[in-house]
PDB file of N, CA, C and O in Angstrom:
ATOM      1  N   UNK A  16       0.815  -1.185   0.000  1.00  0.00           N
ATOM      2  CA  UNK A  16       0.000   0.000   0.000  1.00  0.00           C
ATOM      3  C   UNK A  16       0.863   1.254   0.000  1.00  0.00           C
ATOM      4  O   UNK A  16       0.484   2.221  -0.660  1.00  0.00           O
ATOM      5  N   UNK A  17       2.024   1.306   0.711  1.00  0.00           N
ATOM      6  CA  UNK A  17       2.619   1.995   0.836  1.00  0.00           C
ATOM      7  C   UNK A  17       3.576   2.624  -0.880  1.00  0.00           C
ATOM      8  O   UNK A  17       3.821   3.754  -1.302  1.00  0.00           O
ATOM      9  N   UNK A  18       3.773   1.681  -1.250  1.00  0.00           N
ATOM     10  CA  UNK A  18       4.391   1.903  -2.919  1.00  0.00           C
ATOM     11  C   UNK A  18       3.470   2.174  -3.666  1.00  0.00           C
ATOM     12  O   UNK A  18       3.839   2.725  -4.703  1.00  0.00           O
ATOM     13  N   UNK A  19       1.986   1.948  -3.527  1.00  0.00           N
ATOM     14  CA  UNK A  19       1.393   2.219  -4.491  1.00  0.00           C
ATOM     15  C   UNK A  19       0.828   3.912  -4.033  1.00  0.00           C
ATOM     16  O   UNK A  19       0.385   4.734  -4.835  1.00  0.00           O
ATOM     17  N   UNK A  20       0.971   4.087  -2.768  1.00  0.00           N
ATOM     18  CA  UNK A  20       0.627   5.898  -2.364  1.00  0.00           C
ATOM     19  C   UNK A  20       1.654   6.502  -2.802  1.00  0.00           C
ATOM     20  O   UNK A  20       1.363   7.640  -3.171  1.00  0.00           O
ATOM     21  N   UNK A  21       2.919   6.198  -2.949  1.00  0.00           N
ATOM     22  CA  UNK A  21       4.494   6.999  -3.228  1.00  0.00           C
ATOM     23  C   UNK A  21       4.074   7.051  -4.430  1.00  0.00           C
ATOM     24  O   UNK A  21       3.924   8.193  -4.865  1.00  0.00           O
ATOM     25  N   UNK A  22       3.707   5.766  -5.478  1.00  0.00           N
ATOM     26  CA  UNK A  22       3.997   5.952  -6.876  1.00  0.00           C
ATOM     27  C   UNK A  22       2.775   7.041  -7.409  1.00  0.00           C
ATOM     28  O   UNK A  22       2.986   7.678  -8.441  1.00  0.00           O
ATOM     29  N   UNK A  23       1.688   7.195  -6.772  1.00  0.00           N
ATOM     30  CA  UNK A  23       0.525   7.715  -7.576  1.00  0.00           C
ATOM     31  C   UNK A  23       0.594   9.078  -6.874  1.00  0.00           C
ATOM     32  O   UNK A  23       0.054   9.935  -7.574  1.00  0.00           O
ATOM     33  N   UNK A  24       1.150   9.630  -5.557  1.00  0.00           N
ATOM     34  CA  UNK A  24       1.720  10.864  -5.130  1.00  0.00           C
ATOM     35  C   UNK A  24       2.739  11.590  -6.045  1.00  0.00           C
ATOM     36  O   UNK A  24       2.624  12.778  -6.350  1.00  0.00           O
ATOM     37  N   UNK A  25       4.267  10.364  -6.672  1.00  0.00           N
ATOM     38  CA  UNK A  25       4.960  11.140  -7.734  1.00  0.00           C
ATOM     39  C   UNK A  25       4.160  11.533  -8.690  1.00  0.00           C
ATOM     40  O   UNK A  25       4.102  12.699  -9.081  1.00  0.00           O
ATOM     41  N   UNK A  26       3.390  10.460  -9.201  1.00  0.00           N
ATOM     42  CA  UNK A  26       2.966  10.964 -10.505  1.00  0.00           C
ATOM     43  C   UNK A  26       1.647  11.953 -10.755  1.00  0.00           C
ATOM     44  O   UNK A  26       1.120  12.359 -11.791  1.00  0.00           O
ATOM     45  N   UNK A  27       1.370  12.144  -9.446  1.00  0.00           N
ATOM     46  CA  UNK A  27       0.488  12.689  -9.532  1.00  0.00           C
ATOM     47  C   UNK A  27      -1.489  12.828  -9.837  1.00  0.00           C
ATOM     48  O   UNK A  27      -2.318  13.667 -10.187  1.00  0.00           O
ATOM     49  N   UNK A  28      -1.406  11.323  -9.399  1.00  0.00           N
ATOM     50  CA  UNK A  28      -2.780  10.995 -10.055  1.00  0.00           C
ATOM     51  C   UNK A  28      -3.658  10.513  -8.671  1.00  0.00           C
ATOM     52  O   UNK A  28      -4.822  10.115  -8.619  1.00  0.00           O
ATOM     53  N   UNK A  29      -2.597  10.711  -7.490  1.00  0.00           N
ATOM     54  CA  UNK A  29      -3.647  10.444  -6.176  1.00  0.00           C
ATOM     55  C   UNK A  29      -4.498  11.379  -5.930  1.00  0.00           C
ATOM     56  O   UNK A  29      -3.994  12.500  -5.851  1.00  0.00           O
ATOM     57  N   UNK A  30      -6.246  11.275  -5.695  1.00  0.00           N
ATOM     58  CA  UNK A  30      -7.294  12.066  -5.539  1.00  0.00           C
ATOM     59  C   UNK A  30      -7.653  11.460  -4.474  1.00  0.00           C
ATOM     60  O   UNK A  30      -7.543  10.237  -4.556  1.00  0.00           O
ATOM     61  N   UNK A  31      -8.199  12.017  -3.109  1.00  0.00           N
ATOM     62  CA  UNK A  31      -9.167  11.541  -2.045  1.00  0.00           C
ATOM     63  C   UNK A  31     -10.284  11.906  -2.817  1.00  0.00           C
ATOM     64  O   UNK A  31     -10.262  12.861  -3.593  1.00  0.00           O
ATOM     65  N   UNK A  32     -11.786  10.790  -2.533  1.00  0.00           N
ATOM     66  CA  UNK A  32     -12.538  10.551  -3.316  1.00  0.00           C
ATOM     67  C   UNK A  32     -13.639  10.491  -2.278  1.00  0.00           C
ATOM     68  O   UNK A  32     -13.470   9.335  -1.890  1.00  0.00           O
ATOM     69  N   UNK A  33     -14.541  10.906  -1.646  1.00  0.00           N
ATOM     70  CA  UNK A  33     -15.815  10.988  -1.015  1.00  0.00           C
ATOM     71  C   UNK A  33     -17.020  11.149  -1.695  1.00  0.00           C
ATOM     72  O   UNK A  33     -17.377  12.206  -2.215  1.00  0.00           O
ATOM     73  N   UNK A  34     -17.752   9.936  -1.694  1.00  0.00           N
ATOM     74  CA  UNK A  34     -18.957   9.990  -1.897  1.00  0.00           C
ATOM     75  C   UNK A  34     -19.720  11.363  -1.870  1.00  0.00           C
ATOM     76  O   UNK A  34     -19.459  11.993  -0.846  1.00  0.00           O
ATOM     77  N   UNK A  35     -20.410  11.863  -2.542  1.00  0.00           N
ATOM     78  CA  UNK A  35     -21.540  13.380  -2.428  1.00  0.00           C
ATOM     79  C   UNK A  35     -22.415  12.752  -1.843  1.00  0.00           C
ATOM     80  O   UNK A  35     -22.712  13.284  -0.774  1.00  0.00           O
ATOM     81  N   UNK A  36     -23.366  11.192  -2.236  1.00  0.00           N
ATOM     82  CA  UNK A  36     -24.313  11.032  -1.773  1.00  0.00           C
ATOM     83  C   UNK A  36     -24.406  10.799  -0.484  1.00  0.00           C
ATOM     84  O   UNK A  36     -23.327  10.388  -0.056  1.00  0.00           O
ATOM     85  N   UNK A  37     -25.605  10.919   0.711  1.00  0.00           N
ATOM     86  CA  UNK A  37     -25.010  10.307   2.044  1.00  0.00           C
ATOM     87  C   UNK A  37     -25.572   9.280   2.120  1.00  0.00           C
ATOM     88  O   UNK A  37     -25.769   8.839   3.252  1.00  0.00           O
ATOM     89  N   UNK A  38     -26.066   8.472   0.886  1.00  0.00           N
ATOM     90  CA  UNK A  38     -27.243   7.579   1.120  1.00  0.00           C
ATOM     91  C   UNK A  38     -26.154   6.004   0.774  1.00  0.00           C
ATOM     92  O   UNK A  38     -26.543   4.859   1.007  1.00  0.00           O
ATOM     93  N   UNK A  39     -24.835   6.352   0.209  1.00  0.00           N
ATOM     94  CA  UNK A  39     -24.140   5.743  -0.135  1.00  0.00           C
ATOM     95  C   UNK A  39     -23.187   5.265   0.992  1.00  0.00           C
ATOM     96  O   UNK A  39     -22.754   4.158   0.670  1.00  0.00           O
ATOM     97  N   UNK A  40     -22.642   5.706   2.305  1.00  0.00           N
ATOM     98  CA  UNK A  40     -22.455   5.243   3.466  1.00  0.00           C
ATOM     99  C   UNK A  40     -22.972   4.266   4.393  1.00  0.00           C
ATOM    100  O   UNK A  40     -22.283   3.549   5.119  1.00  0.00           O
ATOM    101  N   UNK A  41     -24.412   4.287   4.311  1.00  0.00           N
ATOM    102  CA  UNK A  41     -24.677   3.112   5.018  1.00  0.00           C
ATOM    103  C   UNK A  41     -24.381   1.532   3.918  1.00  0.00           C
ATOM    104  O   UNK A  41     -24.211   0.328   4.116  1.00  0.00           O
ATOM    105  N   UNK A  42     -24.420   2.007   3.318  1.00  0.00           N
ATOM    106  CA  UNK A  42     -24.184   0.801   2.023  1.00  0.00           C
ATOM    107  C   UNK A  42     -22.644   0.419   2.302  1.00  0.00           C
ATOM    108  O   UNK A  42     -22.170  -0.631   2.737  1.00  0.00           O
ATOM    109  N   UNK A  43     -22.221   1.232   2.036  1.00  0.00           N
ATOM    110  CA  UNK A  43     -20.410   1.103   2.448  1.00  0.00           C
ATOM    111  C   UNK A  43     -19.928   0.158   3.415  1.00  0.00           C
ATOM    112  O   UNK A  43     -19.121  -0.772   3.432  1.00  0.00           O
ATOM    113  N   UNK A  44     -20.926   0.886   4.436  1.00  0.00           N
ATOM    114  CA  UNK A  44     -20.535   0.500   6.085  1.00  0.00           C
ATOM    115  C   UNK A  44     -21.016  -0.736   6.122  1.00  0.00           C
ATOM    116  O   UNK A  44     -20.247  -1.506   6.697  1.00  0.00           O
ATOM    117  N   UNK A  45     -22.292  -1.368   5.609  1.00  0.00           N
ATOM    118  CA  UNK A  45     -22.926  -3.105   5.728  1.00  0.00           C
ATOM    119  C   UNK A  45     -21.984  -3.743   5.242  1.00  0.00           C
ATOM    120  O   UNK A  45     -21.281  -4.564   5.831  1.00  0.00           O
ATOM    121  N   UNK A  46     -21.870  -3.196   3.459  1.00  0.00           N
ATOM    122  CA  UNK A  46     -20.706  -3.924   2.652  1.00  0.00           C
ATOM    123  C   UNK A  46     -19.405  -4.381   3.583  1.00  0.00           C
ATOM    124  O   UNK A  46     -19.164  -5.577   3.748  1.00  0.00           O
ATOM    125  N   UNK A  47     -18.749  -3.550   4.060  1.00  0.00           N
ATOM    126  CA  UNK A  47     -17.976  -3.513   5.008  1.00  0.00           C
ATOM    127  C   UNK A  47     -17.864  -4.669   6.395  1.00  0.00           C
ATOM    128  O   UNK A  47     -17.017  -5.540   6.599  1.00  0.00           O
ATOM    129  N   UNK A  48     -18.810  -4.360   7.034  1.00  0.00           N
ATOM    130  CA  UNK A  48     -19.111  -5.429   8.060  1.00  0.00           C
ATOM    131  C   UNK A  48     -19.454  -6.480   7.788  1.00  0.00           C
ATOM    132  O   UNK A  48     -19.259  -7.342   8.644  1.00  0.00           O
ATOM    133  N   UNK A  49     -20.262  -6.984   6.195  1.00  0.00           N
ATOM    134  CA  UNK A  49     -20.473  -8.506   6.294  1.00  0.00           C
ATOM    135  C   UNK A  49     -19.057  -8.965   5.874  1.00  0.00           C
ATOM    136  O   UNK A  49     -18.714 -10.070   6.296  1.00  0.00           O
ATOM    137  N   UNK A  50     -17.975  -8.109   4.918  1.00  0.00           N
ATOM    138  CA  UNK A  50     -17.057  -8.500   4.737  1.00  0.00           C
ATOM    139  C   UNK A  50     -16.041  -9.391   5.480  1.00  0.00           C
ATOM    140  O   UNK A  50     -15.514 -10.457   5.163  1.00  0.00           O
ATOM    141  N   UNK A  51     -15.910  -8.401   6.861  1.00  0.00           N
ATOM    142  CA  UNK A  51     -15.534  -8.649   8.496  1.00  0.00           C
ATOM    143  C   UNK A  51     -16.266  -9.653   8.358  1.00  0.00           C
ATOM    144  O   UNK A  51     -15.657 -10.444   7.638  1.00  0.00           O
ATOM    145  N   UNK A  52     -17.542 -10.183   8.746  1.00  0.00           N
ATOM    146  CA  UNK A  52     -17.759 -11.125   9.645  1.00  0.00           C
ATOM    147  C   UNK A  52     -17.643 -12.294   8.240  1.00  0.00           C
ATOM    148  O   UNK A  52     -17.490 -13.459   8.606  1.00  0.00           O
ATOM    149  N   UNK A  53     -17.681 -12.154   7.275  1.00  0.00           N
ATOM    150  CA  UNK A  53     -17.253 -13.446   6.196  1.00  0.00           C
ATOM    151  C   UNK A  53     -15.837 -13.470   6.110  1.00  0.00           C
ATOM    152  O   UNK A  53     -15.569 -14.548   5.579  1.00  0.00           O
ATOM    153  N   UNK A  54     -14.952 -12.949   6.314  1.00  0.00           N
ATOM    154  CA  UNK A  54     -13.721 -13.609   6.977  1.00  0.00           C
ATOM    155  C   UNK A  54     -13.181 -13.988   8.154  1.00  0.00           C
ATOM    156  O   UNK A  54     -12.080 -14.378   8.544  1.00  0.00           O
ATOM    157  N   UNK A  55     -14.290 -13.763   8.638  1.00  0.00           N
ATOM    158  CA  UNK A  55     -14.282 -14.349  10.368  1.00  0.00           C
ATOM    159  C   UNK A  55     -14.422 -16.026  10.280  1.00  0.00           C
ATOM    160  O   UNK A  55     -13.795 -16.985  10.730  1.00  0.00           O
ATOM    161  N   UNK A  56     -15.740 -15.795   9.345  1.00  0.00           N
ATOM    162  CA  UNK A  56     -16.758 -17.591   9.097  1.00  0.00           C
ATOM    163  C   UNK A  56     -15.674 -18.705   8.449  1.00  0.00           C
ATOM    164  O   UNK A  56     -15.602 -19.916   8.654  1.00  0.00           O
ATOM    165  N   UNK A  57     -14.837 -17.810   7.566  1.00  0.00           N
ATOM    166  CA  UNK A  57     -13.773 -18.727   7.023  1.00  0.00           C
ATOM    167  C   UNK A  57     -12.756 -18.798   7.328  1.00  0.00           C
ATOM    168  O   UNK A  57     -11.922 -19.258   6.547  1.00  0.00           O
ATOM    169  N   UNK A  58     -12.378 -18.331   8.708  1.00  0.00           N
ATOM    170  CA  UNK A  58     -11.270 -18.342   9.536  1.00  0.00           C
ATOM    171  C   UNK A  58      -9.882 -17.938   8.782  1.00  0.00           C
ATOM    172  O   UNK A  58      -8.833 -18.576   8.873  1.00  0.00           O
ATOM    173  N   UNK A  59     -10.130 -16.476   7.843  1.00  0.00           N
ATOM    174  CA  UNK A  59      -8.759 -16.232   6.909  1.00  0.00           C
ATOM    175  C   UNK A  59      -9.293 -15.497   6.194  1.00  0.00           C
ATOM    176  O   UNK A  59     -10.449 -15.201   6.498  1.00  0.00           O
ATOM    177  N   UNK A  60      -8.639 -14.829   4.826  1.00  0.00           N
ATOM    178  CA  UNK A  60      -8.948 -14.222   3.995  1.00  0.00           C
ATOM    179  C   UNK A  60      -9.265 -14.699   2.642  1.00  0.00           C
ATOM    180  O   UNK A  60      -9.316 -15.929   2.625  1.00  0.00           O
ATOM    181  N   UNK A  61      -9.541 -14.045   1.275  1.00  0.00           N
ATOM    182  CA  UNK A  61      -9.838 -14.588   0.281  1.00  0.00           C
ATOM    183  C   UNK A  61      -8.870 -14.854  -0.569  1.00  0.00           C
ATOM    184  O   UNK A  61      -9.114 -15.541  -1.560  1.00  0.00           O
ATOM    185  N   UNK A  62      -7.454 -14.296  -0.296  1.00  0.00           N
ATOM    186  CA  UNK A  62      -6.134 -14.639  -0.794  1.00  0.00           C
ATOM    187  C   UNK A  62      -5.843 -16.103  -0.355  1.00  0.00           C
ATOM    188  O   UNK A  62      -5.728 -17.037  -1.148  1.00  0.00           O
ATOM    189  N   UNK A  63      -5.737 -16.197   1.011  1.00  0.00           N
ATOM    190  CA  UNK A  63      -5.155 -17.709   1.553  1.00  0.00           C
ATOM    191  C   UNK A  63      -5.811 -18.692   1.327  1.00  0.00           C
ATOM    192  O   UNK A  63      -5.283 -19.767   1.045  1.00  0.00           O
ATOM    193  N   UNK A  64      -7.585 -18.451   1.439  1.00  0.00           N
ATOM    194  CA  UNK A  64      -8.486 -19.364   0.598  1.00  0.00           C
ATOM    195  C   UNK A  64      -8.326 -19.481  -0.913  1.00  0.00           C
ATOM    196  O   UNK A  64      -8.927 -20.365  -1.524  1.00  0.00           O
ATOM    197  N   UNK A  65      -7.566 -18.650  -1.503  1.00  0.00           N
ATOM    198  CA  UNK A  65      -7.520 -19.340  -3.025  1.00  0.00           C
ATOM    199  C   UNK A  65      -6.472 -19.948  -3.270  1.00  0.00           C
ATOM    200  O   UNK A  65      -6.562 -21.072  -3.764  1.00  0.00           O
ATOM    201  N   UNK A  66      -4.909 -19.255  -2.935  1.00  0.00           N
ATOM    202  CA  UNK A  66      -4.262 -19.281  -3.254  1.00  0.00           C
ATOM    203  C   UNK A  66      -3.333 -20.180  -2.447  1.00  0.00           C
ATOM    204  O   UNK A  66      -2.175 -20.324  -2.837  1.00  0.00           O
ATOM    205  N   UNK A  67      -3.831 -20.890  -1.175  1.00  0.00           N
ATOM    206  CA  UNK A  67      -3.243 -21.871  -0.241  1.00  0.00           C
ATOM    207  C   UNK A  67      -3.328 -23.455  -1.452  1.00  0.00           C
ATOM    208  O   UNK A  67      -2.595 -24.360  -1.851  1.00  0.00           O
ATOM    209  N   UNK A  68      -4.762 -22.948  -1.611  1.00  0.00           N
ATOM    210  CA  UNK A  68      -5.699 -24.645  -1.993  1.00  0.00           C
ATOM    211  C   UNK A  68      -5.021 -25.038  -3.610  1.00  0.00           C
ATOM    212  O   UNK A  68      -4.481 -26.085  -3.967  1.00  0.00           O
ATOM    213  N   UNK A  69      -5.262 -23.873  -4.331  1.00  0.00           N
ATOM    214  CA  UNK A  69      -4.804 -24.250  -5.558  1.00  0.00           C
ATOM    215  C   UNK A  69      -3.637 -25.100  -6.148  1.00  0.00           C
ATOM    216  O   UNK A  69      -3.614 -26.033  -6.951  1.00  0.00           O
ATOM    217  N   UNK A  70      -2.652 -24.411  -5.433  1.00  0.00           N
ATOM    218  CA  UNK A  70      -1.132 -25.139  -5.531  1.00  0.00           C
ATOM    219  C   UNK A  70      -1.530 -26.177  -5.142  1.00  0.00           C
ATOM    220  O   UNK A  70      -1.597 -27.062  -5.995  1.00  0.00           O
ATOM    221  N   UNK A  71      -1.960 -26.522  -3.720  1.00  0.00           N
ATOM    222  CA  UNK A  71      -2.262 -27.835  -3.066  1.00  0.00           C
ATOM    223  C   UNK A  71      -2.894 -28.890  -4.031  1.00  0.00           C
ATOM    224  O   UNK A  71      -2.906 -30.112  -3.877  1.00  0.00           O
ATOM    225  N   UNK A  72      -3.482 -28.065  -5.184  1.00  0.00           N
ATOM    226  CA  UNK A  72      -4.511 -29.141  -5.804  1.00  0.00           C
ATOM    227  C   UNK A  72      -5.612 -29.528  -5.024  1.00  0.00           C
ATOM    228  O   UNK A  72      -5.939 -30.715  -5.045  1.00  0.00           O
ATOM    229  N   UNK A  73      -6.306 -28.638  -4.265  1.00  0.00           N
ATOM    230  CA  UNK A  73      -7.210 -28.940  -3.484  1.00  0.00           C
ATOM    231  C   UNK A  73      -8.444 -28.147  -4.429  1.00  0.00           C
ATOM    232  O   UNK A  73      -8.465 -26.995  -4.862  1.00  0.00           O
ATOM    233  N   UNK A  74      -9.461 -29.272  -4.556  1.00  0.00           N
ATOM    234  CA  UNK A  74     -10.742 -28.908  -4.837  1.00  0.00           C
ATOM    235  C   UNK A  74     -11.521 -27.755  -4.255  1.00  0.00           C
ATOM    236  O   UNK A  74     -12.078 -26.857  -4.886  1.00  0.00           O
ATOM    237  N   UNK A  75     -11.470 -27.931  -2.916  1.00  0.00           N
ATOM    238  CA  UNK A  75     -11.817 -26.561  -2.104  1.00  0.00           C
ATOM    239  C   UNK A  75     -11.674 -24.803  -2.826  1.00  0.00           C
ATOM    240  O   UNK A  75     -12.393 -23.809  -2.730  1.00  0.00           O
ATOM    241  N   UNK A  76     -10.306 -25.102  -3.582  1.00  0.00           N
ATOM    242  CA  UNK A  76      -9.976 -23.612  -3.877  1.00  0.00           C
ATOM    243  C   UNK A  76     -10.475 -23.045  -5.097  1.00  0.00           C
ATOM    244  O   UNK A  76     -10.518 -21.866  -5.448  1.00  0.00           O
ATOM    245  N   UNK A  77     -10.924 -24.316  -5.806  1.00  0.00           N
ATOM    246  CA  UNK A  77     -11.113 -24.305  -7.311  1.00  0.00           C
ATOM    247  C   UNK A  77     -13.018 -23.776  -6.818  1.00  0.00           C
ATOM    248  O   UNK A  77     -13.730 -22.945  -7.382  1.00  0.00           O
ATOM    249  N   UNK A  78     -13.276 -24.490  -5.820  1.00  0.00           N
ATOM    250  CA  UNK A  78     -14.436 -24.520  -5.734  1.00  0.00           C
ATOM    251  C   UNK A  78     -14.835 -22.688  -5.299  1.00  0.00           C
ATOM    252  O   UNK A  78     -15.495 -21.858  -5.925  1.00  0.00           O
ATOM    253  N   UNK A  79     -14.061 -22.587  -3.909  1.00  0.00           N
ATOM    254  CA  UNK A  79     -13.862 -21.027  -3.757  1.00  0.00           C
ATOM    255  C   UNK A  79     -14.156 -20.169  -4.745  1.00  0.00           C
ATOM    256  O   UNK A  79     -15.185 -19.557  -5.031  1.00  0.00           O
ATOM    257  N   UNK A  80     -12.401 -20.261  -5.523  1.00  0.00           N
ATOM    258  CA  UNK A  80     -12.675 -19.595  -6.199  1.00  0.00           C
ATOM    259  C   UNK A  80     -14.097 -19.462  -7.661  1.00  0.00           C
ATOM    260  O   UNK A  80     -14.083 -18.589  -8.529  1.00  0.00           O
ATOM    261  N   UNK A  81     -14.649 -20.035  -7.598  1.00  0.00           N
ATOM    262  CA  UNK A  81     -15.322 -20.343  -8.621  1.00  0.00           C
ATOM    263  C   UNK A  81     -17.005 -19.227  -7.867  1.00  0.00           C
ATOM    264  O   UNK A  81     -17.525 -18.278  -8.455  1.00  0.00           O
ATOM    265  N   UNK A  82     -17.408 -19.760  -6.596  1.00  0.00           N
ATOM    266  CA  UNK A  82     -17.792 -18.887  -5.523  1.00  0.00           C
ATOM    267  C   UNK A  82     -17.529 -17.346  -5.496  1.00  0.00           C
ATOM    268  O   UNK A  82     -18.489 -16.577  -5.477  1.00  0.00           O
ATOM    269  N   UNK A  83     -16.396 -16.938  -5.495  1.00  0.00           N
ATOM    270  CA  UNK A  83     -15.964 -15.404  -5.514  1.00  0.00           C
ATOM    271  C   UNK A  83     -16.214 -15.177  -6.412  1.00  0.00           C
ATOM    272  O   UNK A  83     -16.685 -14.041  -6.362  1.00  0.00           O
ATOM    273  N   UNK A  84     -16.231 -15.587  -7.525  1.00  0.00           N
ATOM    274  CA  UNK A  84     -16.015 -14.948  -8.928  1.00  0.00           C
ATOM    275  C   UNK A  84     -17.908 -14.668  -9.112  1.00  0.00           C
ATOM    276  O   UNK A  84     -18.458 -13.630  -9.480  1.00  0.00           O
ATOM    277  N   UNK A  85     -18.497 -15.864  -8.747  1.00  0.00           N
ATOM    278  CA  UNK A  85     -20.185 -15.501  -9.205  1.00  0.00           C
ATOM    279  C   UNK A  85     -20.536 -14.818  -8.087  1.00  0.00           C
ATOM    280  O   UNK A  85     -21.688 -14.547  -8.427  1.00  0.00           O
ATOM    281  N   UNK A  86     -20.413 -14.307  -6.950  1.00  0.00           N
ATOM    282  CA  UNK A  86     -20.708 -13.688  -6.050  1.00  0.00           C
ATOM    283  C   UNK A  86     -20.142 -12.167  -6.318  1.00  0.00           C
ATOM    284  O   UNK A  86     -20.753 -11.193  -5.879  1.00  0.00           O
ATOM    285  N   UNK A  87     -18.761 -12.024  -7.175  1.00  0.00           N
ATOM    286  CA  UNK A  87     -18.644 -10.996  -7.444  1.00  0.00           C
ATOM    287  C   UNK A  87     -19.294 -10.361  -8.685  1.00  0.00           C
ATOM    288  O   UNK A  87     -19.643  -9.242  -9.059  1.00  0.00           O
ATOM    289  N   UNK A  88     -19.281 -11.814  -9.205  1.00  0.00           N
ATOM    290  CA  UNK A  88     -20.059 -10.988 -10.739  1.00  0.00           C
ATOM    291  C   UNK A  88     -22.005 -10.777 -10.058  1.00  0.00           C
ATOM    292  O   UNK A  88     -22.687 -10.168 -10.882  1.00  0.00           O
ATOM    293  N   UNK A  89     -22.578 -11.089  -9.112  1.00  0.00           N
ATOM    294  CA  UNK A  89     -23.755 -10.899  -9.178  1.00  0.00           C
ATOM    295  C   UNK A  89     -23.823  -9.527  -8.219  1.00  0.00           C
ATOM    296  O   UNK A  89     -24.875  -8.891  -8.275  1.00  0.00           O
ATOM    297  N   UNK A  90     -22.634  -8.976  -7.238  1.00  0.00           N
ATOM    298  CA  UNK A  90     -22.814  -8.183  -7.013  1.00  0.00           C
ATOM    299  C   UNK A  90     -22.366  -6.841  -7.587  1.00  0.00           C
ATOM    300  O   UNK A  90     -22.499  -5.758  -7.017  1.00  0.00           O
ATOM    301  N   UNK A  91     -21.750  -7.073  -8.939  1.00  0.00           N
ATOM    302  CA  UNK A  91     -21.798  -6.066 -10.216  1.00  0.00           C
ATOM    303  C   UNK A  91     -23.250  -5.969 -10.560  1.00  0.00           C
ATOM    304  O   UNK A  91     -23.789  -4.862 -10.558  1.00  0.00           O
ATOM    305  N   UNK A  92     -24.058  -7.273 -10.916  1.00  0.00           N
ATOM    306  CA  UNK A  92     -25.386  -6.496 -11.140  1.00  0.00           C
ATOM    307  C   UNK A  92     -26.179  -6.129 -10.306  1.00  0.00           C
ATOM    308  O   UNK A  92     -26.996  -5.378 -10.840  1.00  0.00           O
ATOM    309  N   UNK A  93     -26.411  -6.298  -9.033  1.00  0.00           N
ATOM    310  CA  UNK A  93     -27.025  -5.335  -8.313  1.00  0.00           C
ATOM    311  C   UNK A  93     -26.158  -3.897  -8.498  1.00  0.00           C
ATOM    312  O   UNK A  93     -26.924  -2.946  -8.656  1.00  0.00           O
ATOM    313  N   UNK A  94     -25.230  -3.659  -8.508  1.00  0.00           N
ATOM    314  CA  UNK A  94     -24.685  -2.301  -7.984  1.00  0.00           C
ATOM    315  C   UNK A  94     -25.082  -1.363  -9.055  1.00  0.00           C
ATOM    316  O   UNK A  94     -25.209  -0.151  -8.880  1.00  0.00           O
ATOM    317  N   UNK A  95     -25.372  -2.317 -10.770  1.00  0.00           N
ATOM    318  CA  UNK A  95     -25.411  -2.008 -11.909  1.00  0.00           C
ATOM    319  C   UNK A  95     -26.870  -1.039 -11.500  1.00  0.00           C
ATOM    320  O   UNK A  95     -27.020   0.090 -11.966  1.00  0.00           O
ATOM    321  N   UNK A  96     -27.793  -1.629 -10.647  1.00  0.00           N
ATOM    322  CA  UNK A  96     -29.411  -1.976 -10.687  1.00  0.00           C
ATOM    323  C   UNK A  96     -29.736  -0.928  -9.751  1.00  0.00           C
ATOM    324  O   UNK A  96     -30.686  -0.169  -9.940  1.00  0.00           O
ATOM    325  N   UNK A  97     -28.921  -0.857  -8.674  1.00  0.00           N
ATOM    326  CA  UNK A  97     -29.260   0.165  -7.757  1.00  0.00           C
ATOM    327  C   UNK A  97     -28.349   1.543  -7.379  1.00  0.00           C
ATOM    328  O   UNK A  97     -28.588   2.237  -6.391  1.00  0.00           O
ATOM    329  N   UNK A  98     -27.339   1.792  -8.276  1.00  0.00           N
ATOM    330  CA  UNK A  98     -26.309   2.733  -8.528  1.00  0.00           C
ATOM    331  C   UNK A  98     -27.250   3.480 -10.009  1.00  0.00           C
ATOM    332  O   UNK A  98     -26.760   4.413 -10.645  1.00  0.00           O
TER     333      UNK A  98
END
């Protein structure tokens, strides 16, 4: 995090970015907390869950990942739907 604030400070393309709407914070803040408590449920993050299992050849990760990916693509279309 730290190299990527130096590099976009040299070059000039770092903007702090705040929402205008305020209706967009509580959204933030849920998003946020189920995040927390879904890496609580899986005792780790979504890096070590993919990227532990895969090498391993473990089904689990393939399966994961397969999970993140439609969970991320369905919460593109809500955001599509209600943004």
């Amino acid at each position: 995090m730290l190299g990527a604030f130096c590099s976009s400070m040299i070059s000039g393309d770092f903007k702090l970015r705040l929402p205008r709407q305020k209706s967009v914070y509580p959204r933030v803040l849920l998003g946020g907390v189920l995040m927390g408590y879904g890496a609580g449920l899986a005792s780790g993050c979504t890096v070590g869950g993919f990227f532990s299992a895969v090498p391993s050849l473990g089904l689990n990760g393939w399966v994961f990942g397969s999970c993140v990916l439609g969970g991320a693509l369905l919460g593109l279309q809500i955001i599509k739907k209600v943004g």
